[in-house]
């Protein structure tokens, strides 16, 4: 018993350690933790719109730190405190730029080596405002290309937007890719000039048809306006009818809910009854055929009062014989008087 308990405790301890290690790994990934030795620096900006605490600091696309604190001075200059790995060398010529990470608006702080002194920037020092660059005004940029974007589908808009941002952020050959993409879109629109012409011609024909049928169209609009006016006048009745219909639907739903269980039992009990009827369907058919006549006779017998008068002519007992065949045993019978054959 002790060996079993000790084995269970040992396995549970191993399982708990593995779960704790996996949880810690997920926390490191989603919290974007960094354990390299880092130093703190600051950078002054005239506009830091969109940059948040926790955004990455990158050099040539490689993550080297994070933005730790953002504050504003009385002269409206914004100071961003950030960290960078000790392996990164920042100089007095280092420039800090706010970049767009994607078209959604996420940003990051990029460090570049620019013109200036080559003396190393000590931890805690600040990159001056003349060595920083705020984020690109994406609204103004995208707004200038709005007429072009209206002619494109969403996938092309996303592609062009990303290339526009990259191009105006001086990122390599992105401007060439943007121009190639623009040329492709322009050629596609040019190749469809016949289709555009056909659409315009068809639209002109439709408008001409409307012009020829102006009186009918005017009558249709007038009738529709009158109908809307009548419906507006009866809006209370319509609202009440909808409410009553909703209440009726709820009542029917409650009724169906209540009868569901009894109806289920009834269906279940009907199975053996159906088997019995099918086993002796000839008798059941004869019974249904003679039942109306029997009811008429019973009605005549009961017309004298709250009693029935019967004459016993025959009494036959039906039992199951050998092989399930019915056997009829006559118990009593007479053939005279009222029981005489007619």
Coordinates of N, CA and C in Angstrom, one line a residue, residues 21-178:
X21 N 6.5 24.0 -15.6 CA 7.5 24.4 -16.6 C 6.8 24.9 -17.9
X22 N 5.7 24.2 -18.3 CA 5.0 24.6 -19.5 C 4.3 25.9 -19.3
X23 N 3.7 26.1 -18.2 CA 3.0 27.4 -17.9 C 4.0 28.5 -17.8
X24 N 5.2 28.3 -17.3 CA 6.2 29.4 -17.2 C 6.7 29.7 -18.7
X25 N 6.8 28.7 -19.5 CA 7.2 28.9 -20.9 C 6.2 29.7 -21.6
X26 N 4.9 29.4 -21.5 CA 3.8 30.2 -22.1 C 3.8 31.6 -21.6
X27 N 4.1 31.8 -20.3 CA 4.1 33.1 -19.7 C 5.3 33.9 -20.3
X28 N 6.4 33.3 -20.5 CA 7.6 34.0 -21.1 C 7.3 34.4 -22.5
X29 N 6.6 33.5 -23.3 CA 6.3 33.9 -24.7 C 5.3 35.0 -24.8
X30 N 4.1 34.9 -24.0 CA 3.1 35.9 -24.2 C 3.4 37.2 -23.4
X31 N 4.2 37.2 -22.4 CA 4.7 38.4 -21.7 C 5.9 39.0 -22.3
X32 N 6.5 38.3 -23.3 CA 7.6 38.9 -24.0 C 8.8 39.2 -23.1
X33 N 9.1 38.3 -22.2 CA 10.1 38.6 -21.2 C 11.5 38.4 -21.8
X34 N 12.4 39.2 -21.4 CA 13.8 39.2 -21.8 C 14.7 39.1 -20.6
X35 N 15.8 38.3 -20.7 CA 16.7 38.1 -19.6 C 18.1 38.5 -19.9
X36 N 18.4 39.0 -21.1 CA 19.7 39.5 -21.4 C 20.0 40.8 -20.5
X37 N 21.2 41.0 -20.1 CA 21.6 42.2 -19.4 C 21.3 43.4 -20.3
X38 N 20.6 44.4 -19.7 CA 20.1 45.5 -20.5 C 20.5 46.8 -19.7
X39 N 20.5 47.9 -20.5 CA 20.8 49.2 -20.0 C 19.6 50.1 -20.4
X40 N 19.4 51.2 -19.6 CA 18.2 52.1 -19.9 C 18.7 53.4 -20.6
X41 N 17.9 53.9 -21.5 CA 18.2 55.1 -22.2 C 16.9 55.8 -22.4
X42 N 17.0 57.1 -22.9 CA 15.8 57.9 -23.2 C 15.9 58.5 -24.5
X43 N 14.8 58.9 -25.1 CA 14.7 59.6 -26.4 C 13.6 60.6 -26.4
X44 N 13.9 61.8 -26.9 CA 13.0 62.9 -26.9 C 12.3 63.0 -28.3
X45 N 10.9 63.2 -28.3 CA 10.2 63.2 -29.5 C 9.2 64.4 -29.5
X46 N 8.9 64.9 -30.6 CA 7.9 66.0 -30.7 C 6.5 65.4 -30.8
X47 N 6.4 64.1 -31.2 CA 5.1 63.4 -31.3 C 5.3 62.0 -31.2
X48 N 4.7 61.3 -30.3 CA 4.9 59.9 -30.0 C 3.6 59.1 -30.1
X49 N 2.6 59.7 -30.9 CA 1.3 59.1 -31.0 C 1.4 57.6 -31.4
X50 N 0.7 56.8 -30.6 CA 0.6 55.3 -31.0 C 1.6 54.5 -30.3
X51 N 2.7 55.0 -29.8 CA 3.7 54.2 -29.1 C 3.3 53.9 -27.7
X52 N 3.4 52.7 -27.3 CA 2.9 52.3 -25.9 C 4.0 51.7 -25.1
X53 N 3.8 51.7 -23.8 CA 4.7 51.0 -22.9 C 4.7 49.5 -23.2
X54 N 5.8 48.9 -23.4 CA 5.9 47.4 -23.7 C 6.1 47.2 -25.2
X55 N 6.1 48.2 -26.1 CA 6.4 48.0 -27.5 C 7.9 47.7 -27.6
X56 N 8.3 47.0 -28.7 CA 9.6 46.6 -28.9 C 10.5 47.7 -29.3
X57 N 11.8 47.6 -29.0 CA 12.9 48.4 -29.5 C 13.7 47.5 -30.5
X58 N 13.9 47.9 -31.7 CA 14.5 47.1 -32.7 C 15.7 47.8 -33.4
X59 N 16.7 47.0 -33.8 CA 17.8 47.5 -34.6 C 17.9 46.6 -35.8
X60 N 17.6 47.2 -37.0 CA 17.6 46.4 -38.3 C 16.7 45.2 -38.2
X61 N 15.6 45.4 -37.5 CA 14.5 44.4 -37.4 C 14.7 43.4 -36.3
X62 N 15.8 43.5 -35.5 CA 16.1 42.6 -34.4 C 15.7 43.2 -33.1
X63 N 14.9 42.5 -32.3 CA 14.5 43.0 -31.0 C 15.6 43.1 -30.1
X64 N 15.8 44.3 -29.5 CA 16.9 44.5 -28.5 C 16.5 45.0 -27.2
X65 N 15.2 45.4 -27.1 CA 14.7 45.9 -25.8 C 13.2 46.3 -25.9
X66 N 12.8 47.0 -24.9 CA 11.4 47.4 -24.8 C 11.3 48.9 -24.4
X67 N 10.1 49.5 -24.7 CA 9.8 50.8 -24.2 C 9.2 50.6 -22.7
X68 N 9.8 51.3 -21.8 CA 9.5 51.1 -20.4 C 8.6 52.2 -19.8
X69 N 8.8 53.4 -20.3 CA 8.1 54.5 -19.7 C 7.9 55.7 -20.7
X70 N 6.8 56.4 -20.6 CA 6.6 57.5 -21.5 C 6.1 58.7 -20.6
X71 N 6.7 59.8 -20.8 CA 6.3 61.0 -20.0 C 6.3 62.2 -21.0
X72 N 5.7 63.3 -20.5 CA 5.6 64.5 -21.3 C 6.1 65.7 -20.4
X73 N 7.0 66.5 -21.0 CA 7.6 67.7 -20.3 C 6.7 68.9 -20.5
X74 N 7.0 69.9 -19.7 CA 6.2 71.2 -19.8 C 6.2 71.8 -21.2
X75 N 7.3 71.6 -21.9 CA 7.4 72.2 -23.3 C 6.8 71.3 -24.3
X76 N 6.0 70.3 -23.9 CA 5.3 69.4 -24.8 C 6.2 68.4 -25.5
X77 N 7.4 68.3 -25.1 CA 8.3 67.3 -25.6 C 8.0 66.0 -24.9
X78 N 8.0 64.9 -25.6 CA 7.7 63.6 -25.1 C 9.0 62.8 -24.9
X79 N 9.1 62.2 -23.7 CA 10.3 61.4 -23.5 C 9.9 60.0 -23.3
X80 N 10.6 59.1 -24.1 CA 10.3 57.7 -24.0 C 11.6 57.0 -23.4
X81 N 11.4 56.4 -22.3 CA 12.5 55.6 -21.7 C 12.4 54.2 -22.2
X82 N 13.5 53.6 -22.6 CA 13.6 52.3 -23.2 C 14.9 51.6 -22.7
X83 N 14.9 50.3 -22.9 CA 16.0 49.5 -22.6 C 16.6 48.9 -23.9
X84 N 17.9 48.5 -23.8 CA 18.6 47.9 -24.9 C 19.6 46.9 -24.4
X85 N 19.8 45.8 -25.1 CA 20.8 44.8 -24.6 C 22.2 45.5 -24.5
X86 N 23.0 45.0 -23.5 CA 24.3 45.6 -23.3 C 25.2 45.3 -24.5
X87 N 24.9 44.3 -25.3 CA 25.7 44.0 -26.5 C 25.5 45.0 -27.6
X88 N 24.5 45.9 -27.5 CA 24.2 46.9 -28.4 C 25.0 48.2 -28.1
X89 N 25.6 48.7 -29.1 CA 26.4 50.0 -28.8 C 25.7 51.1 -29.4
X90 N 25.3 52.1 -28.6 CA 24.6 53.3 -29.0 C 25.6 54.5 -28.9
X91 N 25.6 55.3 -29.9 CA 26.5 56.4 -29.9 C 25.7 57.7 -29.9
X92 N 26.5 58.9 -29.9 CA 25.8 60.2 -30.0 C 25.2 60.4 -31.3
X93 N 25.5 59.6 -32.3 CA 24.9 59.8 -33.6 C 23.7 58.9 -33.8
X94 N 23.4 58.1 -32.8 CA 22.2 57.1 -33.0 C 20.9 57.9 -33.1
X95 N 20.1 57.5 -34.0 CA 18.8 58.1 -34.2 C 17.7 57.1 -33.8
X96 N 16.6 57.7 -33.2 CA 15.5 56.9 -32.7 C 14.3 57.3 -33.6
X97 N 13.6 56.3 -34.2 CA 12.5 56.5 -35.1 C 11.3 55.7 -34.7
X98 N 10.1 56.2 -34.8 CA 8.9 55.4 -34.5 C 8.4 54.9 -35.8
X99 N 8.2 53.6 -35.9 CA 7.8 52.9 -37.1 C 6.5 52.2 -36.9
X100 N 5.8 52.1 -38.0 CA 4.5 51.3 -38.0 C 4.9 49.8 -38.2
X101 N 4.4 49.0 -37.3 CA 4.7 47.5 -37.5 C 3.7 46.9 -38.4
X102 N 2.5 47.4 -38.6 CA 1.5 46.9 -39.5 C 0.5 48.0 -39.8
X103 N -0.5 47.7 -40.7 CA -1.5 48.7 -41.1 C -2.5 48.9 -40.0
X104 N -2.6 48.0 -39.0 CA -3.5 48.1 -37.9 C -3.2 49.3 -37.0
X105 N -1.9 49.7 -37.0 CA -1.5 50.8 -36.2 C -0.5 50.5 -35.1
X106 N -0.1 49.2 -34.9 CA 1.0 48.9 -34.0 C 2.3 49.5 -34.3
X107 N 3.0 50.0 -33.3 CA 4.3 50.7 -33.6 C 5.4 50.0 -32.8
X108 N 6.6 50.4 -33.2 CA 7.8 50.0 -32.4 C 8.9 51.1 -32.6
X109 N 9.9 51.1 -31.7 CA 10.9 52.1 -31.7 C 12.1 51.5 -32.4
X110 N 12.6 52.1 -33.5 CA 13.7 51.6 -34.2 C 14.9 52.5 -34.0
X111 N 16.1 51.9 -33.8 CA 17.4 52.6 -33.6 C 18.2 52.5 -34.8
X112 N 18.7 53.6 -35.3 CA 19.6 53.6 -36.5 C 20.8 54.4 -36.2
X113 N 21.9 54.1 -36.8 CA 23.1 54.8 -36.7 C 23.1 56.0 -37.7
X114 N 23.2 57.2 -37.2 CA 23.2 58.4 -38.1 C 24.5 59.2 -38.0
X115 N 24.4 60.4 -38.6 CA 25.5 61.3 -38.6 C 25.7 61.9 -37.2
X116 N 26.9 62.0 -36.7 CA 27.1 62.6 -35.4 C 28.4 61.9 -34.8
X117 N 28.6 62.2 -33.5 CA 29.8 61.7 -32.8 C 29.7 60.2 -32.7
X118 N 30.9 59.6 -32.6 CA 31.0 58.2 -32.5 C 31.2 57.8 -31.0
X119 N 31.2 58.7 -30.1 CA 31.4 58.4 -28.7 C 30.2 57.6 -28.2
X120 N 30.5 56.6 -27.4 CA 29.4 55.7 -26.9 C 28.5 56.5 -26.0
X121 N 27.2 56.2 -26.2 CA 26.1 56.8 -25.3 C 26.1 56.0 -24.0
X122 N 26.2 56.6 -22.9 CA 26.3 56.0 -21.6 C 24.8 55.7 -21.2
X123 N 24.7 54.6 -20.4 CA 23.3 54.2 -19.9 C 22.8 55.4 -19.1
X124 N 21.5 55.7 -19.4 CA 20.8 56.8 -18.7 C 20.8 58.1 -19.5
X125 N 21.6 58.2 -20.6 CA 21.7 59.4 -21.4 C 20.5 59.4 -22.3
X126 N 20.2 60.6 -22.9 CA 19.1 60.8 -23.8 C 19.4 61.2 -25.2
X127 N 18.7 60.6 -26.1 CA 18.9 60.9 -27.5 C 18.1 62.2 -27.8
X128 N 18.7 63.3 -28.2 CA 18.0 64.6 -28.4 C 16.9 64.5 -29.4
X129 N 16.1 65.5 -29.4 CA 14.9 65.6 -30.3 C 15.4 65.7 -31.8
X130 N 16.6 66.4 -32.0 CA 17.0 66.5 -33.4 C 17.5 65.2 -34.0
X131 N 17.6 64.1 -33.2 CA 18.1 62.8 -33.6 C 16.9 61.8 -33.6
X132 N 15.7 62.3 -33.5 CA 14.5 61.4 -33.4 C 13.5 61.8 -34.5
X133 N 12.7 60.9 -34.8 CA 11.7 61.1 -35.9 C 10.3 60.5 -35.4
X134 N 9.2 61.3 -35.4 CA 7.9 60.8 -35.0 C 7.4 59.8 -36.0
X135 N 6.2 59.2 -35.7 CA 5.6 58.2 -36.6 C 5.0 58.9 -37.8
X136 N 4.9 58.2 -38.9 CA 4.3 58.7 -40.1 C 2.8 58.9 -39.9
X137 N 2.3 60.0 -40.4 CA 0.9 60.3 -40.3 C 0.1 59.4 -41.3
X138 N -0.3 58.2 -40.8 CA -0.9 57.2 -41.6 C -2.2 57.7 -42.2
X139 N -3.0 58.4 -41.4 CA -4.3 58.9 -41.9 C -4.2 59.8 -43.1
X140 N -3.2 60.7 -43.0 CA -3.0 61.6 -44.2 C -2.5 60.8 -45.4
X141 N -1.6 59.8 -45.1 CA -1.1 59.0 -46.2 C -2.1 58.2 -46.9
X142 N -2.9 57.5 -46.1 CA -3.9 56.6 -46.7 C -5.0 57.4 -47.3
X143 N -5.4 58.6 -46.7 CA -6.4 59.4 -47.2 C -6.1 60.0 -48.6
X144 N -4.8 60.2 -48.9 CA -4.4 60.7 -50.2 C -4.6 59.7 -51.3
X145 N -4.6 58.4 -50.9 CA -4.8 57.4 -51.9 C -6.2 56.8 -51.9
X146 N -7.1 57.5 -51.3 CA -8.5 56.9 -51.1 C -9.1 56.7 -52.5
X147 N -9.0 57.6 -53.5 CA -9.7 57.3 -54.8 C -9.2 56.0 -55.4
X148 N -7.8 55.7 -55.2 CA -7.3 54.5 -55.8 C -7.8 53.3 -55.0
X149 N -7.9 53.4 -53.7 CA -8.3 52.2 -52.9 C -9.8 51.9 -53.2
X150 N -10.6 52.8 -53.6 CA -12.0 52.5 -53.8 C -12.2 51.6 -55.0
X151 N -11.2 51.5 -55.9 CA -11.2 50.7 -57.1 C -10.6 49.3 -56.8
X152 N -10.2 49.0 -55.6 CA -9.5 47.8 -55.3 C -10.3 46.9 -54.3
X153 N -10.0 45.6 -54.3 CA -10.6 44.8 -53.3 C -9.8 44.9 -52.0
X154 N -10.3 44.4 -50.9 CA -9.6 44.5 -49.6 C -8.2 43.9 -49.6
X155 N -8.0 42.8 -50.2 CA -6.7 42.2 -50.2 C -5.6 43.1 -50.9
X156 N -6.0 43.7 -52.0 CA -5.1 44.7 -52.7 C -4.9 45.9 -51.8
X157 N -6.0 46.4 -51.2 CA -5.8 47.6 -50.3 C -4.8 47.3 -49.2
X158 N -4.9 46.1 -48.6 CA -4.0 45.8 -47.5 C -2.5 45.7 -48.0
X159 N -2.4 45.1 -49.2 CA -1.0 45.0 -49.8 C -0.4 46.4 -50.1
X160 N -1.3 47.2 -50.7 CA -0.8 48.6 -51.1 C -0.5 49.4 -49.8
X161 N -1.4 49.3 -48.8 CA -1.2 50.0 -47.6 C 0.2 49.7 -46.9
X162 N 0.4 48.4 -46.8 CA 1.7 47.9 -46.2 C 2.9 48.4 -47.0
X163 N 2.8 48.3 -48.3 CA 3.9 48.8 -49.1 C 4.1 50.3 -49.1
X164 N 3.0 51.0 -48.9 CA 3.1 52.5 -48.8 C 3.8 52.8 -47.5
X165 N 3.4 52.2 -46.4 CA 4.0 52.5 -45.1 C 5.5 52.2 -45.2
X166 N 5.9 51.0 -45.7 CA 7.3 50.6 -45.8 C 8.0 51.6 -46.7
X167 N 7.4 52.0 -47.8 CA 8.1 52.9 -48.7 C 8.4 54.3 -48.0
X168 N 7.4 54.9 -47.4 CA 7.6 56.2 -46.7 C 8.4 56.1 -45.4
X169 N 8.7 54.9 -44.9 CA 9.5 54.7 -43.8 C 11.0 54.4 -44.2
X170 N 11.3 54.6 -45.5 CA 12.6 54.4 -46.0 C 13.1 53.0 -45.8
X171 N 12.3 52.0 -46.0 CA 12.7 50.6 -45.7 C 13.1 49.9 -47.0
X172 N 14.3 50.0 -47.5 CA 14.8 49.3 -48.6 C 14.1 49.6 -49.9
X173 N 13.8 48.5 -50.6 CA 13.3 48.6 -52.0 C 11.8 48.5 -52.0
X174 N 11.1 48.9 -50.9 CA 9.7 48.8 -50.8 C 9.0 49.7 -51.8
X175 N 9.6 50.9 -52.1 CA 9.0 51.8 -53.0 C 8.9 51.2 -54.4
X176 N 9.9 50.4 -54.8 CA 9.9 49.8 -56.1 C 8.8 48.8 -56.1
X177 N 8.6 48.0 -55.0 CA 7.5 47.0 -55.0 C 6.1 47.7 -55.0
X178 N 6.1 48.9 -54.4 CA 4.8 49.6 -54.4 C 4.5 50.1 -55.8

